[in-house]
Every structure is written in structure tokens, then in C-alpha cells.
Amino acid sequence: MAAGAAEAAVAAVEEVGSAGQFEELLRLKAKSLLVVHFWAPWAPQCAQMNEVMAELAKELPQVSFVKLEAEGVPEVSEKYEISSVPTFLFFKNSQKIDRLDGAHAPELTKKVQRHASSGSFLPSANEHLKEDLNLRLKKLTHAAPCMLFMKGTPQEPRCGFSKQMVEILHKHNIQFSSFDIFSDEEVRQGLKAYSSWPTYPQLYVSGELIGGLDIIKELEASEELDTICPKAPKLEESVEYETFDILEDEEVRQGLKAYSNWPTYPQLYVKGELVGGLDIVKELKENGELLPILRGEN
């Protein structure tokens, strides 16, 4: 890219330096899609995403792109629950409509293009969307006997409260599925109203809200948690299995590595098909997928 073109692209991304300036921008850009990048100068991934935004600004002149230093305007960051950078917020009609956490250039591009191509909704359409969202939230809360809505995943929690919740559930051998509320801004905001519970994590049993971390800690202390939440069945009581000691047969030990294209042991097979090694089995167990696989249901 020529120097002049690069400067023009960067110039298409405005920079906001105060809360007042941000609120004024929301008002001025109310009729268009506004994309705000909460960034930090010390984070290299933010610099990369600024370049992505500059390219998008060239391709989509009808969209307004703004960058805001998260630590420089803390009141705005706190208002919109910005806990990490880069984070992108999407606004239409001065209202936040979507969010993206992390340096995911393809996902940013997809979201910008989708929101740029969709028009504003009439009030009657908004009512219909709210109905559809409530149906979706009902399905999600009933997706498993025990559902945890958290920031991140059980393997990689993205806040201390979610991490503590996962640790408690694992400690009590509770079988649960989870939903990463960072993956869907509509669900993240909608569930707060649906459940009348403003924070995360949230734990549901049979579609009913049990509560957040403080409630779960109280239930644990009173020994009620084990009676409310479904237990994960013990594998040794559910699945019959046989073992082979690969140290007894060097030919099998070396040959199975090539046969399965898997260089390490242990290796787990179900109906002659390789499931994986220890890391994969641990991941399947945490996701609640292991037992159905071992039973041959998947």
C-alpha cells in the first residue's frame, strides 16, 4: 500500500479521548453503524486489529470506525464491562447491538458486514425479535439438565467468578454443559432480563435459575448443592473395558503408533476406533461427551 493510501485508511478511523466525546459521537453517528475498538497501546494484537479496522473503513465508507484507549477513558470501559483488549462494540441508533472480545479478524469482518447490510428495525419487528430471543433462551437454559452460562469455557474461564464456579462443580462431580456468553452478545444481554439476574456466571437446573457464584457457595456450605444438581455417573460403574500392557509386546507398542497415527500412550479405542489420548479424554469428560462415546452412543 502506498504511503498516501495508508494515511487515508488510518485517518478513516477516529480516535476518542473522553467520555463526553464518546457520548457525542454516539449521538452524531446514530443513523449509521458505529464500531468502537477498545484498545491499549501496549498490546500488539490491538495494533494488528487497528490495521484490520483501517482496511474495513476503506471498504465500507458507510460504517463509522472509532478507537478508544480502554485505560484512558475508564468510565466508558466500566460502563460497557470492558475487561480485556481488544474488545469491539457495535452501535446502531445509539444502542449497543453486538460485541466481540479478542483479536479475531475474520469474525470482526463478518460482524461488520452483517450489521452494515441490515437496516434498522421497526418497533413491531423489535417485539417479534424479543419473542424469538425468549424462545431461544428457553431452549438454551433447557439444553442440558444442568447449564452454566459463563465467561469463557470450563477449560479456559475468562473471569475469576466463572473459574470458581467451574471448580466447585467439578469438585462435587456435577455433570453440566456450558455456554460462553462472550460468544453471543444477544444471549449475554437477553439472559440478564430473562432471568432478572444482572451478572455472570449463572447456573440453571432443569431450565430454572439456581443463581450465581455466591448462591452456589451458600448451597455448597449448607450441603444442598449435591441434592440440587445432577451428578456425573462414575465411569467405572457405567462402562466395561479391557486393557493391554504395551510394555509386554514391543511389536504392538511400535506398530500401534503407526497404525493409529498417534505417537504416544495411553490410547483409548471404542469399537475399534481411536478416541484419543489423555488430553482428549479429559476434554471429553469435562464437556460431558465422554460417557456417550464410551457407550457407543456417538
PDB file of C-alpha atoms in Angstrom:
ATOM      1  CA  MET A   1       0.000   0.000   0.000  1.00  0.00           C
ATOM      2  CA  ALA A   2       1.316   3.449  -0.881  1.00  0.00           C
ATOM      3  CA  ALA A   3       2.051   5.871   1.957  1.00  0.00           C
ATOM      4  CA  GLY A   4      -0.769   8.237   0.946  1.00  0.00           C
ATOM      5  CA  ALA A   5      -3.316   5.412   0.819  1.00  0.00           C
ATOM      6  CA  ALA A   6      -2.191   4.095   4.203  1.00  0.00           C
ATOM      7  CA  GLU A   7      -2.582   7.557   5.749  1.00  0.00           C
ATOM      8  CA  ALA A   8      -6.062   7.896   4.236  1.00  0.00           C
ATOM      9  CA  ALA A   9      -7.059   4.490   5.663  1.00  0.00           C
ATOM     10  CA  VAL A  10      -5.794   5.317   9.158  1.00  0.00           C
ATOM     11  CA  ALA A  11      -7.482   8.725   9.006  1.00  0.00           C
ATOM     12  CA  ALA A  12     -10.825   6.949   8.415  1.00  0.00           C
ATOM     13  CA  VAL A  13     -10.618   5.553  11.977  1.00  0.00           C
ATOM     14  CA  GLU A  14     -11.441   8.282  14.502  1.00  0.00           C
ATOM     15  CA  GLU A  15      -9.946   8.359  17.997  1.00  0.00           C
ATOM     16  CA  VAL A  16     -11.979   9.233  21.096  1.00  0.00           C
ATOM     17  CA  GLY A  17     -10.267  10.684  24.154  1.00  0.00           C
ATOM     18  CA  SER A  18     -13.060  11.373  26.653  1.00  0.00           C
ATOM     19  CA  ALA A  19     -16.431  10.094  27.828  1.00  0.00           C
ATOM     20  CA  GLY A  20     -18.117  13.290  26.661  1.00  0.00           C
ATOM     21  CA  GLN A  21     -16.638  12.943  23.194  1.00  0.00           C
ATOM     22  CA  PHE A  22     -17.811   9.324  23.089  1.00  0.00           C
ATOM     23  CA  GLU A  23     -21.412  10.220  24.017  1.00  0.00           C
ATOM     24  CA  GLU A  24     -21.430  13.000  21.421  1.00  0.00           C
ATOM     25  CA  LEU A  25     -20.167  10.563  18.802  1.00  0.00           C
ATOM     26  CA  LEU A  26     -22.967   8.103  19.648  1.00  0.00           C
ATOM     27  CA  ARG A  27     -25.466  10.898  19.010  1.00  0.00           C
ATOM     28  CA  LEU A  28     -23.862  12.124  15.789  1.00  0.00           C
ATOM     29  CA  LYS A  29     -23.461   8.614  14.322  1.00  0.00           C
ATOM     30  CA  ALA A  30     -26.898   7.364  15.438  1.00  0.00           C
ATOM     31  CA  LYS A  31     -28.101   6.760  11.877  1.00  0.00           C
ATOM     32  CA  SER A  32     -25.137   4.600  10.860  1.00  0.00           C
ATOM     33  CA  LEU A  33     -23.323   1.559  12.195  1.00  0.00           C
ATOM     34  CA  LEU A  34     -20.658   2.593  14.689  1.00  0.00           C
ATOM     35  CA  VAL A  35     -17.823   0.173  15.544  1.00  0.00           C
ATOM     36  CA  VAL A  36     -15.741   1.032  18.614  1.00  0.00           C
ATOM     37  CA  HIS A  37     -12.382  -0.638  19.294  1.00  0.00           C
ATOM     38  CA  PHE A  38     -11.375  -0.613  22.972  1.00  0.00           C
ATOM     39  CA  TRP A  39      -7.601  -0.950  22.730  1.00  0.00           C
ATOM     40  CA  ALA A  40      -4.314  -0.458  24.589  1.00  0.00           C
ATOM     41  CA  PRO A  41      -1.023   0.828  23.123  1.00  0.00           C
ATOM     42  CA  TRP A  42       0.972  -1.889  24.944  1.00  0.00           C
ATOM     43  CA  ALA A  43      -0.951  -4.772  23.323  1.00  0.00           C
ATOM     44  CA  PRO A  44       0.449  -5.819  19.909  1.00  0.00           C
ATOM     45  CA  GLN A  45      -2.778  -7.596  18.985  1.00  0.00           C
ATOM     46  CA  CYS A  46      -4.579  -4.249  19.273  1.00  0.00           C
ATOM     47  CA  ALA A  47      -2.216  -2.681  16.743  1.00  0.00           C
ATOM     48  CA  GLN A  48      -2.975  -5.546  14.350  1.00  0.00           C
ATOM     49  CA  MET A  49      -6.721  -5.087  14.776  1.00  0.00           C
ATOM     50  CA  ASN A  50      -6.377  -1.330  14.199  1.00  0.00           C
ATOM     51  CA  GLU A  51      -4.919  -2.198  10.794  1.00  0.00           C
ATOM     52  CA  VAL A  52      -7.865  -4.539  10.122  1.00  0.00           C
ATOM     53  CA  MET A  53     -10.270  -1.721  11.042  1.00  0.00           C
ATOM     54  CA  ALA A  54      -8.461   0.682   8.728  1.00  0.00           C
ATOM     55  CA  GLU A  55      -8.920  -1.742   5.826  1.00  0.00           C
ATOM     56  CA  LEU A  56     -12.602  -2.233   6.683  1.00  0.00           C
ATOM     57  CA  ALA A  57     -13.041   1.547   6.827  1.00  0.00           C
ATOM     58  CA  LYS A  58     -11.778   1.783   3.240  1.00  0.00           C
ATOM     59  CA  GLU A  59     -14.107  -0.974   2.043  1.00  0.00           C
ATOM     60  CA  LEU A  60     -17.187   0.210   3.974  1.00  0.00           C
ATOM     61  CA  PRO A  61     -17.282   4.029   3.966  1.00  0.00           C
ATOM     62  CA  GLN A  62     -20.889   3.997   5.262  1.00  0.00           C
ATOM     63  CA  VAL A  63     -19.649   2.489   8.575  1.00  0.00           C
ATOM     64  CA  SER A  64     -18.049   4.671  11.257  1.00  0.00           C
ATOM     65  CA  PHE A  65     -14.967   3.201  12.980  1.00  0.00           C
ATOM     66  CA  VAL A  66     -13.607   4.539  16.258  1.00  0.00           C
ATOM     67  CA  LYS A  67     -10.787   3.514  18.578  1.00  0.00           C
ATOM     68  CA  LEU A  68     -10.865   4.297  22.286  1.00  0.00           C
ATOM     69  CA  GLU A  69      -7.985   3.626  24.680  1.00  0.00           C
ATOM     70  CA  ALA A  70      -9.631   1.456  27.346  1.00  0.00           C
ATOM     71  CA  GLU A  71      -7.425   2.592  30.243  1.00  0.00           C
ATOM     72  CA  GLY A  72      -7.535   6.230  29.135  1.00  0.00           C
ATOM     73  CA  VAL A  73     -11.330   6.509  29.397  1.00  0.00           C
ATOM     74  CA  PRO A  74     -12.109   4.155  32.319  1.00  0.00           C
ATOM     75  CA  GLU A  75     -15.672   5.399  32.870  1.00  0.00           C
ATOM     76  CA  VAL A  76     -16.694   4.237  29.381  1.00  0.00           C
ATOM     77  CA  SER A  77     -14.816   0.935  29.765  1.00  0.00           C
ATOM     78  CA  GLU A  78     -16.544   0.239  33.089  1.00  0.00           C
ATOM     79  CA  LYS A  79     -19.966   1.140  31.719  1.00  0.00           C
ATOM     80  CA  TYR A  80     -19.632  -1.430  28.947  1.00  0.00           C
ATOM     81  CA  GLU A  81     -17.852  -4.087  31.064  1.00  0.00           C
ATOM     82  CA  ILE A  82     -14.575  -4.000  29.118  1.00  0.00           C
ATOM     83  CA  SER A  83     -12.292  -6.444  30.945  1.00  0.00           C
ATOM     84  CA  SER A  84      -9.732  -7.187  28.215  1.00  0.00           C
ATOM     85  CA  VAL A  85      -8.358  -5.770  24.983  1.00  0.00           C
ATOM     86  CA  PRO A  86      -9.022  -5.797  22.143  1.00  0.00           C
ATOM     87  CA  THR A  87     -12.809  -5.611  22.520  1.00  0.00           C
ATOM     88  CA  PHE A  88     -15.185  -4.305  19.852  1.00  0.00           C
ATOM     89  CA  LEU A  89     -18.660  -2.870  20.471  1.00  0.00           C
ATOM     90  CA  PHE A  90     -21.219  -2.297  17.718  1.00  0.00           C
ATOM     91  CA  PHE A  91     -23.798   0.502  17.978  1.00  0.00           C
ATOM     92  CA  LYS A  92     -26.908   1.417  15.961  1.00  0.00           C
ATOM     93  CA  ASN A  93     -29.384   4.143  16.887  1.00  0.00           C
ATOM     94  CA  SER A  94     -27.084   4.951  19.845  1.00  0.00           C
ATOM     95  CA  GLN A  95     -27.751   1.454  21.259  1.00  0.00           C
ATOM     96  CA  LYS A  96     -25.229  -1.357  21.634  1.00  0.00           C
ATOM     97  CA  ILE A  97     -26.263  -4.242  19.387  1.00  0.00           C
ATOM     98  CA  ASP A  98     -23.272  -6.588  19.438  1.00  0.00           C
ATOM     99  CA  ARG A  99     -19.856  -7.282  20.935  1.00  0.00           C
ATOM    100  CA  LEU A 100     -16.654  -9.102  20.010  1.00  0.00           C
ATOM    101  CA  ASP A 101     -13.935  -9.937  22.536  1.00  0.00           C
ATOM    102  CA  GLY A 102     -10.444 -10.760  21.295  1.00  0.00           C
ATOM    103  CA  ALA A 103      -8.311 -10.350  18.176  1.00  0.00           C
ATOM    104  CA  HIS A 104     -10.449 -12.276  15.682  1.00  0.00           C
ATOM    105  CA  ALA A 105     -10.109 -10.500  12.341  1.00  0.00           C
ATOM    106  CA  PRO A 106     -12.388 -12.859  10.327  1.00  0.00           C
ATOM    107  CA  GLU A 107     -15.150 -12.643  12.957  1.00  0.00           C
ATOM    108  CA  LEU A 108     -14.830  -8.840  13.116  1.00  0.00           C
ATOM    109  CA  THR A 109     -15.129  -8.599   9.345  1.00  0.00           C
ATOM    110  CA  LYS A 110     -18.162 -10.905   9.345  1.00  0.00           C
ATOM    111  CA  LYS A 111     -19.956  -8.948  12.077  1.00  0.00           C
ATOM    112  CA  VAL A 112     -19.247  -5.567  10.470  1.00  0.00           C
ATOM    113  CA  GLN A 113     -20.511  -6.741   7.080  1.00  0.00           C
ATOM    114  CA  ARG A 114     -23.615  -8.337   8.587  1.00  0.00           C
ATOM    115  CA  HIS A 115     -24.613  -5.312  10.649  1.00  0.00           C
ATOM    116  CA  ALA A 116     -23.765  -2.886   7.831  1.00  0.00           C
ATOM    117  CA  SER A 117     -26.085  -4.730   5.455  1.00  0.00           C
ATOM    118  CA  SER A 118     -29.037  -4.937   7.871  1.00  0.00           C
ATOM    119  CA  GLY A 119     -31.393  -1.990   8.180  1.00  0.00           C
ATOM    120  CA  SER A 120     -32.841  -0.552  11.370  1.00  0.00           C
ATOM    121  CA  PHE A 121     -35.879  -2.351  12.789  1.00  0.00           C
ATOM    122  CA  LEU A 122     -39.370  -1.041  13.302  1.00  0.00           C
ATOM    123  CA  PRO A 123     -40.818  -1.307  16.822  1.00  0.00           C
ATOM    124  CA  SER A 124     -43.147  -4.162  15.782  1.00  0.00           C
ATOM    125  CA  ALA A 125     -40.159  -6.066  14.416  1.00  0.00           C
ATOM    126  CA  ASN A 126     -38.299  -5.497  17.685  1.00  0.00           C
ATOM    127  CA  GLU A 127     -41.200  -7.046  19.606  1.00  0.00           C
ATOM    128  CA  HIS A 128     -41.053 -10.073  17.328  1.00  0.00           C
ATOM    129  CA  LEU A 129     -37.286 -10.345  17.822  1.00  0.00           C
ATOM    130  CA  LYS A 130     -37.745 -10.218  21.593  1.00  0.00           C
ATOM    131  CA  GLU A 131     -40.205 -13.121  21.378  1.00  0.00           C
ATOM    132  CA  ASP A 132     -37.760 -15.123  19.270  1.00  0.00           C
ATOM    133  CA  LEU A 133     -34.943 -14.381  21.713  1.00  0.00           C
ATOM    134  CA  ASN A 134     -37.007 -15.553  24.685  1.00  0.00           C
ATOM    135  CA  LEU A 135     -37.746 -18.821  22.893  1.00  0.00           C
ATOM    136  CA  ARG A 136     -34.053 -19.236  22.158  1.00  0.00           C
ATOM    137  CA  LEU A 137     -33.092 -18.510  25.770  1.00  0.00           C
ATOM    138  CA  LYS A 138     -35.661 -21.040  26.985  1.00  0.00           C
ATOM    139  CA  LYS A 139     -34.120 -23.673  24.708  1.00  0.00           C
ATOM    140  CA  LEU A 140     -30.612 -22.806  25.870  1.00  0.00           C
ATOM    141  CA  THR A 141     -31.466 -22.968  29.565  1.00  0.00           C
ATOM    142  CA  HIS A 142     -33.080 -26.378  28.946  1.00  0.00           C
ATOM    143  CA  ALA A 143     -30.255 -27.618  26.675  1.00  0.00           C
ATOM    144  CA  ALA A 144     -28.906 -29.867  29.458  1.00  0.00           C
ATOM    145  CA  PRO A 145     -30.153 -30.875  32.923  1.00  0.00           C
ATOM    146  CA  CYS A 146     -27.529 -28.508  34.365  1.00  0.00           C
ATOM    147  CA  MET A 147     -26.484 -25.467  32.293  1.00  0.00           C
ATOM    148  CA  LEU A 148     -23.767 -22.974  33.212  1.00  0.00           C
ATOM    149  CA  PHE A 149     -23.701 -19.605  31.443  1.00  0.00           C
ATOM    150  CA  MET A 150     -20.187 -18.281  31.985  1.00  0.00           C
ATOM    151  CA  LYS A 151     -17.444 -16.048  30.634  1.00  0.00           C
ATOM    152  CA  GLY A 152     -15.233 -18.374  28.606  1.00  0.00           C
ATOM    153  CA  THR A 153     -15.263 -22.160  28.725  1.00  0.00           C
ATOM    154  CA  PRO A 154     -14.677 -24.702  31.523  1.00  0.00           C
ATOM    155  CA  GLN A 155     -11.223 -25.308  30.026  1.00  0.00           C
ATOM    156  CA  GLU A 156     -10.435 -21.578  29.706  1.00  0.00           C
ATOM    157  CA  PRO A 157     -12.567 -19.422  32.047  1.00  0.00           C
ATOM    158  CA  ARG A 158     -12.239 -15.718  31.288  1.00  0.00           C
ATOM    159  CA  CYS A 159     -13.078 -14.338  34.717  1.00  0.00           C
ATOM    160  CA  GLY A 160     -12.327 -15.345  38.293  1.00  0.00           C
ATOM    161  CA  PHE A 161     -16.003 -15.891  39.226  1.00  0.00           C
ATOM    162  CA  SER A 162     -16.563 -18.286  36.324  1.00  0.00           C
ATOM    163  CA  LYS A 163     -13.375 -20.148  37.203  1.00  0.00           C
ATOM    164  CA  GLN A 164     -14.511 -20.585  40.812  1.00  0.00           C
ATOM    165  CA  MET A 165     -17.928 -21.827  39.676  1.00  0.00           C
ATOM    166  CA  VAL A 166     -16.365 -24.476  37.410  1.00  0.00           C
ATOM    167  CA  GLU A 167     -14.043 -25.596  40.211  1.00  0.00           C
ATOM    168  CA  ILE A 168     -16.978 -26.065  42.598  1.00  0.00           C
ATOM    169  CA  LEU A 169     -18.989 -28.058  40.044  1.00  0.00           C
ATOM    170  CA  HIS A 170     -16.026 -30.299  39.251  1.00  0.00           C
ATOM    171  CA  LYS A 171     -15.240 -30.746  42.944  1.00  0.00           C
ATOM    172  CA  HIS A 172     -18.764 -32.078  43.513  1.00  0.00           C
ATOM    173  CA  ASN A 173     -18.692 -34.251  40.364  1.00  0.00           C
ATOM    174  CA  ILE A 174     -21.666 -32.365  38.923  1.00  0.00           C
ATOM    175  CA  GLN A 175     -22.460 -33.059  35.291  1.00  0.00           C
ATOM    176  CA  PHE A 176     -23.068 -29.826  33.387  1.00  0.00           C
ATOM    177  CA  SER A 177     -22.929 -28.203  29.977  1.00  0.00           C
ATOM    178  CA  SER A 178     -21.848 -24.614  29.447  1.00  0.00           C
ATOM    179  CA  PHE A 179     -22.416 -21.616  27.190  1.00  0.00           C
ATOM    180  CA  ASP A 180     -19.789 -18.914  26.643  1.00  0.00           C
ATOM    181  CA  ILE A 181     -21.716 -15.635  26.881  1.00  0.00           C
ATOM    182  CA  PHE A 182     -18.813 -13.834  25.175  1.00  0.00           C
ATOM    183  CA  SER A 183     -19.674 -15.789  22.023  1.00  0.00           C
ATOM    184  CA  ASP A 184     -23.121 -14.195  21.622  1.00  0.00           C
ATOM    185  CA  GLU A 185     -23.892 -10.644  22.736  1.00  0.00           C
ATOM    186  CA  GLU A 186     -27.633 -11.111  22.173  1.00  0.00           C
ATOM    187  CA  VAL A 187     -27.704 -14.022  24.611  1.00  0.00           C
ATOM    188  CA  ARG A 188     -25.405 -12.212  27.036  1.00  0.00           C
ATOM    189  CA  GLN A 189     -27.719  -9.216  27.359  1.00  0.00           C
ATOM    190  CA  GLY A 190     -31.010 -11.050  26.858  1.00  0.00           C
ATOM    191  CA  LEU A 191     -30.427 -13.619  29.595  1.00  0.00           C
ATOM    192  CA  LYS A 192     -29.994 -10.859  32.183  1.00  0.00           C
ATOM    193  CA  ALA A 193     -33.555  -9.679  31.511  1.00  0.00           C
ATOM    194  CA  TYR A 194     -34.938 -13.201  31.003  1.00  0.00           C
ATOM    195  CA  SER A 195     -33.685 -14.350  34.415  1.00  0.00           C
ATOM    196  CA  SER A 196     -33.768 -10.964  36.209  1.00  0.00           C
ATOM    197  CA  TRP A 197     -30.168 -11.667  37.199  1.00  0.00           C
ATOM    198  CA  PRO A 198     -27.657  -8.977  36.120  1.00  0.00           C
ATOM    199  CA  THR A 199     -24.318 -10.792  36.432  1.00  0.00           C
ATOM    200  CA  TYR A 200     -22.462 -13.914  35.324  1.00  0.00           C
ATOM    201  CA  PRO A 201     -21.915 -16.805  35.852  1.00  0.00           C
ATOM    202  CA  GLN A 202     -25.481 -18.135  36.088  1.00  0.00           C
ATOM    203  CA  LEU A 203     -26.349 -21.777  36.856  1.00  0.00           C
ATOM    204  CA  TYR A 204     -29.607 -23.408  35.721  1.00  0.00           C
ATOM    205  CA  VAL A 205     -31.039 -26.820  36.640  1.00  0.00           C
ATOM    206  CA  SER A 206     -33.940 -28.157  34.546  1.00  0.00           C
ATOM    207  CA  GLY A 207     -34.278 -24.702  32.999  1.00  0.00           C
ATOM    208  CA  GLU A 208     -34.674 -22.949  36.363  1.00  0.00           C
ATOM    209  CA  LEU A 209     -32.148 -20.386  37.579  1.00  0.00           C
ATOM    210  CA  ILE A 210     -30.324 -21.531  40.730  1.00  0.00           C
ATOM    211  CA  GLY A 211     -28.175 -18.413  40.995  1.00  0.00           C
ATOM    212  CA  GLY A 212     -24.682 -17.003  40.667  1.00  0.00           C
ATOM    213  CA  LEU A 213     -21.444 -17.823  42.445  1.00  0.00           C
ATOM    214  CA  ASP A 214     -22.482 -16.521  45.884  1.00  0.00           C
ATOM    215  CA  ILE A 215     -25.664 -18.643  45.887  1.00  0.00           C
ATOM    216  CA  ILE A 216     -23.740 -21.737  44.772  1.00  0.00           C
ATOM    217  CA  LYS A 217     -21.195 -21.177  47.553  1.00  0.00           C
ATOM    218  CA  GLU A 218     -24.053 -20.938  50.077  1.00  0.00           C
ATOM    219  CA  LEU A 219     -25.607 -24.157  48.737  1.00  0.00           C
ATOM    220  CA  GLU A 220     -22.228 -25.855  48.952  1.00  0.00           C
ATOM    221  CA  ALA A 221     -21.755 -24.720  52.563  1.00  0.00           C
ATOM    222  CA  SER A 222     -25.230 -25.958  53.528  1.00  0.00           C
ATOM    223  CA  GLU A 223     -24.626 -29.268  51.688  1.00  0.00           C
ATOM    224  CA  GLU A 224     -27.695 -28.648  49.496  1.00  0.00           C
ATOM    225  CA  LEU A 225     -25.751 -28.385  46.227  1.00  0.00           C
ATOM    226  CA  ASP A 226     -25.370 -32.157  45.857  1.00  0.00           C
ATOM    227  CA  THR A 227     -29.139 -32.642  46.151  1.00  0.00           C
ATOM    228  CA  ILE A 228     -30.000 -29.964  43.576  1.00  0.00           C
ATOM    229  CA  CYS A 229     -27.532 -30.611  40.748  1.00  0.00           C
ATOM    230  CA  PRO A 230     -27.262 -33.849  38.733  1.00  0.00           C
ATOM    231  CA  LYS A 231     -24.198 -35.961  39.425  1.00  0.00           C
ATOM    232  CA  ALA A 232     -21.919 -37.226  36.682  1.00  0.00           C
ATOM    233  CA  PRO A 233     -22.034 -41.047  36.682  1.00  0.00           C
ATOM    234  CA  LYS A 234     -18.789 -42.747  37.610  1.00  0.00           C
ATOM    235  CA  LEU A 235     -17.201 -44.271  34.531  1.00  0.00           C
ATOM    236  CA  GLU A 236     -16.126 -47.434  36.302  1.00  0.00           C
ATOM    237  CA  GLU A 237     -19.779 -48.100  37.203  1.00  0.00           C
ATOM    238  CA  SER A 238     -21.042 -47.448  33.667  1.00  0.00           C
ATOM    239  CA  VAL A 239     -18.556 -48.830  31.167  1.00  0.00           C
ATOM    240  CA  GLU A 240     -16.868 -52.202  30.768  1.00  0.00           C
ATOM    241  CA  TYR A 241     -13.384 -52.054  29.296  1.00  0.00           C
ATOM    242  CA  GLU A 242     -10.263 -54.136  28.703  1.00  0.00           C
ATOM    243  CA  THR A 243      -6.604 -53.104  28.765  1.00  0.00           C
ATOM    244  CA  PHE A 244      -3.405 -54.122  27.017  1.00  0.00           C
ATOM    245  CA  ASP A 245       0.034 -53.520  28.521  1.00  0.00           C
ATOM    246  CA  ILE A 246       2.120 -52.201  25.621  1.00  0.00           C
ATOM    247  CA  LEU A 247       5.308 -52.845  27.630  1.00  0.00           C
ATOM    248  CA  GLU A 248       4.669 -56.580  27.215  1.00  0.00           C
ATOM    249  CA  ASP A 249       4.885 -56.517  23.417  1.00  0.00           C
ATOM    250  CA  GLU A 250       7.348 -54.191  21.671  1.00  0.00           C
ATOM    251  CA  GLU A 251       5.976 -55.055  18.236  1.00  0.00           C
ATOM    252  CA  VAL A 252       2.476 -53.948  19.256  1.00  0.00           C
ATOM    253  CA  ARG A 253       3.891 -50.926  21.069  1.00  0.00           C
ATOM    254  CA  GLN A 254       5.655 -49.603  17.960  1.00  0.00           C
ATOM    255  CA  GLY A 255       3.150 -50.865  15.407  1.00  0.00           C
ATOM    256  CA  LEU A 256       0.100 -49.275  17.032  1.00  0.00           C
ATOM    257  CA  LYS A 257       1.712 -45.841  16.791  1.00  0.00           C
ATOM    258  CA  ALA A 258       1.870 -46.162  13.002  1.00  0.00           C
ATOM    259  CA  TYR A 259      -1.492 -47.958  12.749  1.00  0.00           C
ATOM    260  CA  SER A 260      -3.328 -45.209  14.615  1.00  0.00           C
ATOM    261  CA  ASN A 261      -1.071 -42.336  13.537  1.00  0.00           C
ATOM    262  CA  TRP A 262      -0.860 -41.449  17.242  1.00  0.00           C
ATOM    263  CA  PRO A 263       2.691 -41.325  18.672  1.00  0.00           C
ATOM    264  CA  THR A 264       2.041 -41.591  22.431  1.00  0.00           C
ATOM    265  CA  TYR A 265       0.303 -43.707  25.067  1.00  0.00           C
ATOM    266  CA  PRO A 266      -2.226 -44.262  26.535  1.00  0.00           C
ATOM    267  CA  GLN A 267      -4.610 -44.650  23.593  1.00  0.00           C
ATOM    268  CA  LEU A 268      -8.336 -45.255  24.024  1.00  0.00           C
ATOM    269  CA  TYR A 269     -10.400 -47.144  21.430  1.00  0.00           C
ATOM    270  CA  VAL A 270     -14.164 -47.638  21.228  1.00  0.00           C
ATOM    271  CA  LYS A 271     -15.473 -50.251  18.767  1.00  0.00           C
ATOM    272  CA  GLY A 272     -12.039 -50.307  17.140  1.00  0.00           C
ATOM    273  CA  GLU A 273     -11.956 -46.550  16.526  1.00  0.00           C
ATOM    274  CA  LEU A 274      -9.337 -44.341  18.186  1.00  0.00           C
ATOM    275  CA  VAL A 275     -10.870 -41.784  20.546  1.00  0.00           C
ATOM    276  CA  GLY A 276      -7.549 -40.234  21.569  1.00  0.00           C
ATOM    277  CA  GLY A 277      -5.035 -39.885  24.364  1.00  0.00           C
ATOM    278  CA  LEU A 278      -5.274 -38.482  27.876  1.00  0.00           C
ATOM    279  CA  ASP A 279      -5.755 -34.810  26.937  1.00  0.00           C
ATOM    280  CA  ILE A 280      -8.645 -35.586  24.589  1.00  0.00           C
ATOM    281  CA  VAL A 281     -10.306 -37.918  27.092  1.00  0.00           C
ATOM    282  CA  LYS A 282     -10.029 -35.221  29.796  1.00  0.00           C
ATOM    283  CA  GLU A 283     -11.575 -32.665  27.463  1.00  0.00           C
ATOM    284  CA  LEU A 284     -14.434 -35.028  26.540  1.00  0.00           C
ATOM    285  CA  LYS A 285     -15.084 -35.725  30.216  1.00  0.00           C
ATOM    286  CA  GLU A 286     -15.227 -32.010  31.077  1.00  0.00           C
ATOM    287  CA  ASN A 287     -17.623 -31.392  28.174  1.00  0.00           C
ATOM    288  CA  GLY A 288     -19.893 -34.247  29.254  1.00  0.00           C
ATOM    289  CA  GLU A 289     -19.266 -36.078  25.958  1.00  0.00           C
ATOM    290  CA  LEU A 290     -17.109 -38.946  27.204  1.00  0.00           C
ATOM    291  CA  LEU A 291     -19.741 -41.277  28.621  1.00  0.00           C
ATOM    292  CA  PRO A 292     -21.967 -41.297  25.484  1.00  0.00           C
ATOM    293  CA  ILE A 293     -18.880 -42.046  23.362  1.00  0.00           C
ATOM    294  CA  LEU A 294     -17.774 -44.877  25.636  1.00  0.00           C
ATOM    295  CA  ARG A 295     -21.275 -46.321  25.500  1.00  0.00           C
ATOM    296  CA  GLY A 296     -21.123 -46.163  21.719  1.00  0.00           C
ATOM    297  CA  GLU A 297     -23.931 -43.613  21.508  1.00  0.00           C
ATOM    298  CA  ASN A 298     -21.866 -41.151  19.399  1.00  0.00           C
TER     299      ASN A 298
END
